[in-house]
PDB file of C-alpha atoms in Angstrom:
ATOM      1  CA  MET X   1     116.858  14.858  49.530  1.00 47.00           C
ATOM      2  CA  ALA X   2     118.722  15.130  52.914  1.00 46.00           C
ATOM      3  CA  ASN X   3     116.744  15.062  56.180  1.00 45.00           C
ATOM      4  CA  SER X   4     113.644  14.391  54.065  1.00 60.00           C
ATOM      5  CA  LYS X   5     110.739  14.153  55.971  1.00 64.00           C
ATOM      6  CA  LEU X   6     109.403  11.103  53.656  1.00 65.00           C
ATOM      7  CA  TYR X   7     112.218   8.822  55.050  1.00 66.00           C
ATOM      8  CA  LYS X   8     110.759   9.173  58.144  1.00 69.00           C
ATOM      9  CA  GLY X   9     107.236   6.647  57.803  1.00 76.00           C
ATOM     10  CA  SER X  10     110.496   4.375  56.312  1.00 87.00           C
ATOM     11  CA  LEU X  11     113.194   4.631  59.190  1.00 92.00           C
ATOM     12  CA  VAL X  12     111.987   2.034  60.859  1.00 93.00           C
ATOM     13  CA  THR X  13     112.053  -0.481  57.896  1.00 94.00           C
ATOM     14  CA  ILE X  14     115.380   1.292  57.103  1.00 94.00           C
ATOM     15  CA  ILE X  15     116.737  -0.177  60.346  1.00 95.00           C
ATOM     16  CA  LEU X  16     114.836  -3.128  60.105  1.00 96.00           C
ATOM     17  CA  LYS X  17     116.491  -4.124  56.893  1.00 96.00           C
ATOM     18  CA  LEU X  18     119.945  -2.910  57.917  1.00 96.00           C
ATOM     19  CA  LEU X  19     119.797  -5.075  61.016  1.00 97.00           C
ATOM     20  CA  ASN X  20     118.627  -8.248  58.935  1.00 96.00           C
ATOM     21  CA  GLU X  21     121.613  -7.384  56.226  1.00 95.00           C
ATOM     22  CA  SER X  22     124.153  -7.688  59.482  1.00 93.00           C
ATOM     23  CA  ASP X  23     125.015 -10.056  63.096  1.00 87.00           C
ATOM     24  CA  LYS X  24     123.940  -6.740  65.102  1.00 95.00           C
ATOM     25  CA  MET X  25     124.824  -2.582  64.815  1.00 97.00           C
ATOM     26  CA  TYR X  26     125.014  -0.087  67.579  1.00 96.00           C
ATOM     27  CA  GLY X  27     122.596   3.225  67.414  1.00 95.00           C
ATOM     28  CA  TYR X  28     126.137   4.961  65.781  1.00 95.00           C
ATOM     29  CA  GLU X  29     126.769   2.313  63.173  1.00 96.00           C
ATOM     30  CA  ILE X  30     123.533   2.158  61.745  1.00 96.00           C
ATOM     31  CA  THR X  31     123.645   6.132  61.084  1.00 95.00           C
ATOM     32  CA  GLN X  32     126.680   5.651  59.353  1.00 95.00           C
ATOM     33  CA  LYS X  33     125.310   3.082  57.539  1.00 95.00           C
ATOM     34  CA  VAL X  34     122.904   4.883  56.366  1.00 93.00           C
ATOM     35  CA  LYS X  35     124.683   7.986  55.563  1.00 93.00           C
ATOM     36  CA  GLU X  36     127.365   5.355  53.901  1.00 94.00           C
ATOM     37  CA  LEU X  37     124.989   4.211  51.218  1.00 93.00           C
ATOM     38  CA  THR X  38     122.849   7.024  50.676  1.00 90.00           C
ATOM     39  CA  LYS X  39     126.095   8.670  49.526  1.00 93.00           C
ATOM     40  CA  GLY X  40     124.698  11.506  52.195  1.00 89.00           C
ATOM     41  CA  GLU X  41     121.863  12.202  50.736  1.00 87.00           C
ATOM     42  CA  LEU X  42     119.584  10.798  53.895  1.00 87.00           C
ATOM     43  CA  LYS X  43     121.102  11.676  57.411  1.00 87.00           C
ATOM     44  CA  ILE X  44     119.231   9.795  60.129  1.00 89.00           C
ATOM     45  CA  THR X  45     119.338  11.682  63.753  1.00 89.00           C
ATOM     46  CA  GLU X  46     119.642  10.632  66.778  1.00 89.00           C
ATOM     47  CA  GLY X  47     116.141  11.914  67.822  1.00 91.00           C
ATOM     48  CA  ALA X  48     114.756   9.887  65.606  1.00 91.00           C
ATOM     49  CA  LEU X  49     116.597   6.874  65.628  1.00 94.00           C
ATOM     50  CA  TYR X  50     116.949   6.065  69.485  1.00 95.00           C
ATOM     51  CA  PRO X  51     112.602   6.104  69.836  1.00 95.00           C
ATOM     52  CA  ALA X  52     113.104   3.729  67.507  1.00 95.00           C
ATOM     53  CA  LEU X  53     114.804   1.621  67.868  1.00 97.00           C
ATOM     54  CA  HIS X  54     113.387   1.812  71.732  1.00 96.00           C
ATOM     55  CA  LYS X  55     109.914   0.870  70.318  1.00 96.00           C
ATOM     56  CA  LEU X  56     111.304  -2.016  68.386  1.00 97.00           C
ATOM     57  CA  GLU X  57     112.683  -3.201  70.882  1.00 96.00           C
ATOM     58  CA  ALA X  58     109.501  -3.270  73.242  1.00 97.00           C
ATOM     59  CA  GLU X  59     107.229  -4.602  70.555  1.00 97.00           C
ATOM     60  CA  GLY X  60     109.931  -8.265  70.710  1.00 97.00           C
ATOM     61  CA  LEU X  61     111.422  -7.131  67.356  1.00 97.00           C
ATOM     62  CA  LEU X  62     114.731  -6.427  68.679  1.00 97.00           C
ATOM     63  CA  ASP X  63     117.145  -7.431  71.046  1.00 97.00           C
ATOM     64  CA  VAL X  64     119.392  -4.929  72.918  1.00 97.00           C
ATOM     65  CA  GLU X  65     123.161  -6.580  73.866  1.00 96.00           C
ATOM     66  CA  VAL X  66     125.172  -4.112  75.968  1.00 95.00           C
ATOM     67  CA  LYS X  67     129.454  -4.390  75.703  1.00 94.00           C
ATOM     68  CA  LYS X  68     131.274  -2.535  77.390  1.00 91.00           C
ATOM     69  CA  VAL X  69     133.565  -1.321  74.272  1.00 89.00           C
ATOM     70  CA  ASP X  70     136.521   1.494  75.386  1.00 91.00           C
ATOM     71  CA  ASN X  71     135.460   1.976  78.483  1.00 91.00           C
ATOM     72  CA  ARG X  72     131.678   2.950  77.356  1.00 92.00           C
ATOM     73  CA  LEU X  73     128.570   1.115  77.533  1.00 93.00           C
ATOM     74  CA  ARG X  74     127.735   0.330  73.744  1.00 94.00           C
ATOM     75  CA  LYS X  75     123.761  -0.939  73.193  1.00 95.00           C
ATOM     76  CA  TYR X  76     124.426  -3.496  70.178  1.00 97.00           C
ATOM     77  CA  TYR X  77     120.613  -4.413  68.815  1.00 98.00           C
ATOM     78  CA  LYS X  78     119.671  -7.297  66.713  1.00 97.00           C
ATOM     79  CA  LEU X  79     117.021  -9.070  65.379  1.00 97.00           C
ATOM     80  CA  THR X  80     114.689 -11.777  67.082  1.00 97.00           C
ATOM     81  CA  GLU X  81     112.406 -14.085  65.150  1.00 96.00           C
ATOM     82  CA  LYS X  82     109.609 -11.906  65.323  1.00 97.00           C
ATOM     83  CA  GLY X  83     111.887  -9.466  64.218  1.00 96.00           C
ATOM     84  CA  ASN X  84     112.910 -11.224  60.696  1.00 95.00           C
ATOM     85  CA  LYS X  85     109.196 -12.090  59.881  1.00 96.00           C
ATOM     86  CA  GLU X  86     108.366  -8.475  60.296  1.00 95.00           C
ATOM     87  CA  THR X  87     110.994  -7.010  58.145  1.00 95.00           C
ATOM     88  CA  ILE X  88     110.437  -9.600  55.655  1.00 95.00           C
ATOM     89  CA  SER X  89     106.171  -7.924  56.173  1.00 94.00           C
ATOM     90  CA  LYS X  90     107.268  -4.385  56.134  1.00 93.00           C
ATOM     91  CA  LEU X  91     110.023  -4.594  52.934  1.00 93.00           C
ATOM     92  CA  GLN X  92     106.985  -6.212  50.418  1.00 93.00           C
ATOM     93  CA  GLU X  93     104.818  -3.350  52.015  1.00 92.00           C
ATOM     94  CA  LEU X  94     107.523  -0.676  50.953  1.00 90.00           C
ATOM     95  CA  GLN X  95     107.673  -2.142  48.054  1.00 91.00           C
ATOM     96  CA  ASP X  96     103.984  -2.312  46.898  1.00 92.00           C
ATOM     97  CA  TYR X  97     103.712   1.386  47.724  1.00 88.00           C
ATOM     98  CA  ILE X  98     106.974   2.005  45.387  1.00 87.00           C
ATOM     99  CA  LYS X  99     105.054   0.517  42.948  1.00 89.00           C
ATOM    100  CA  THR X 100     101.578   2.376  43.571  1.00 90.00           C
ATOM    101  CA  MET X 101     103.423   5.541  43.257  1.00 87.00           C
ATOM    102  CA  GLN X 102     105.519   4.721  40.961  1.00 88.00           C
ATOM    103  CA  VAL X 103     101.937   4.193  38.970  1.00 88.00           C
ATOM    104  CA  LEU X 104     100.973   7.681  40.065  1.00 89.00           C
ATOM    105  CA  VAL X 105     103.777   9.732  39.295  1.00 88.00           C
ATOM    106  CA  ASN X 106     104.931   8.196  35.521  1.00 83.00           C
ATOM    107  CA  PRO X 107     102.156   5.824  34.252  1.00 76.00           C
ATOM    108  CA  LYS X 108     103.647   5.235  31.231  1.00 77.00           C
ATOM    109  CA  LEU X 109     106.900   3.813  32.899  1.00 68.00           C
ATOM    110  CA  SER X 110     104.352   1.463  34.972  1.00 60.00           C
ATOM    111  CA  LEU X 111     104.789  -2.480  33.793  1.00 57.00           C
ATOM    112  CA  GLU X 112     101.422  -3.292  34.998  1.00 53.00           C
TER     113      GLU X 112
END
């Protein structure tokens, strides 16, 4: 599944969920956390991550804090209140989608 096209539609939800679980994260940290949680199955590239982060920031879902770390500037991303609400909405949307796909892929396992 590494670098699967399926994750692209879920990238925003993945970012929001990770930021919801931590106070703040920087870009590379997000990519490494996803890699760690999925045991290397899912790798988010910088080319996909940073445009998504910039879009979320422009939409008012993220605040950015720049800190100097080891003589380099590092951007930390944190959810805004609006971002917290959007996270709940996106997670529900994803859960609904997964249920629908389960019905289509394996109707016998469907509970409803």
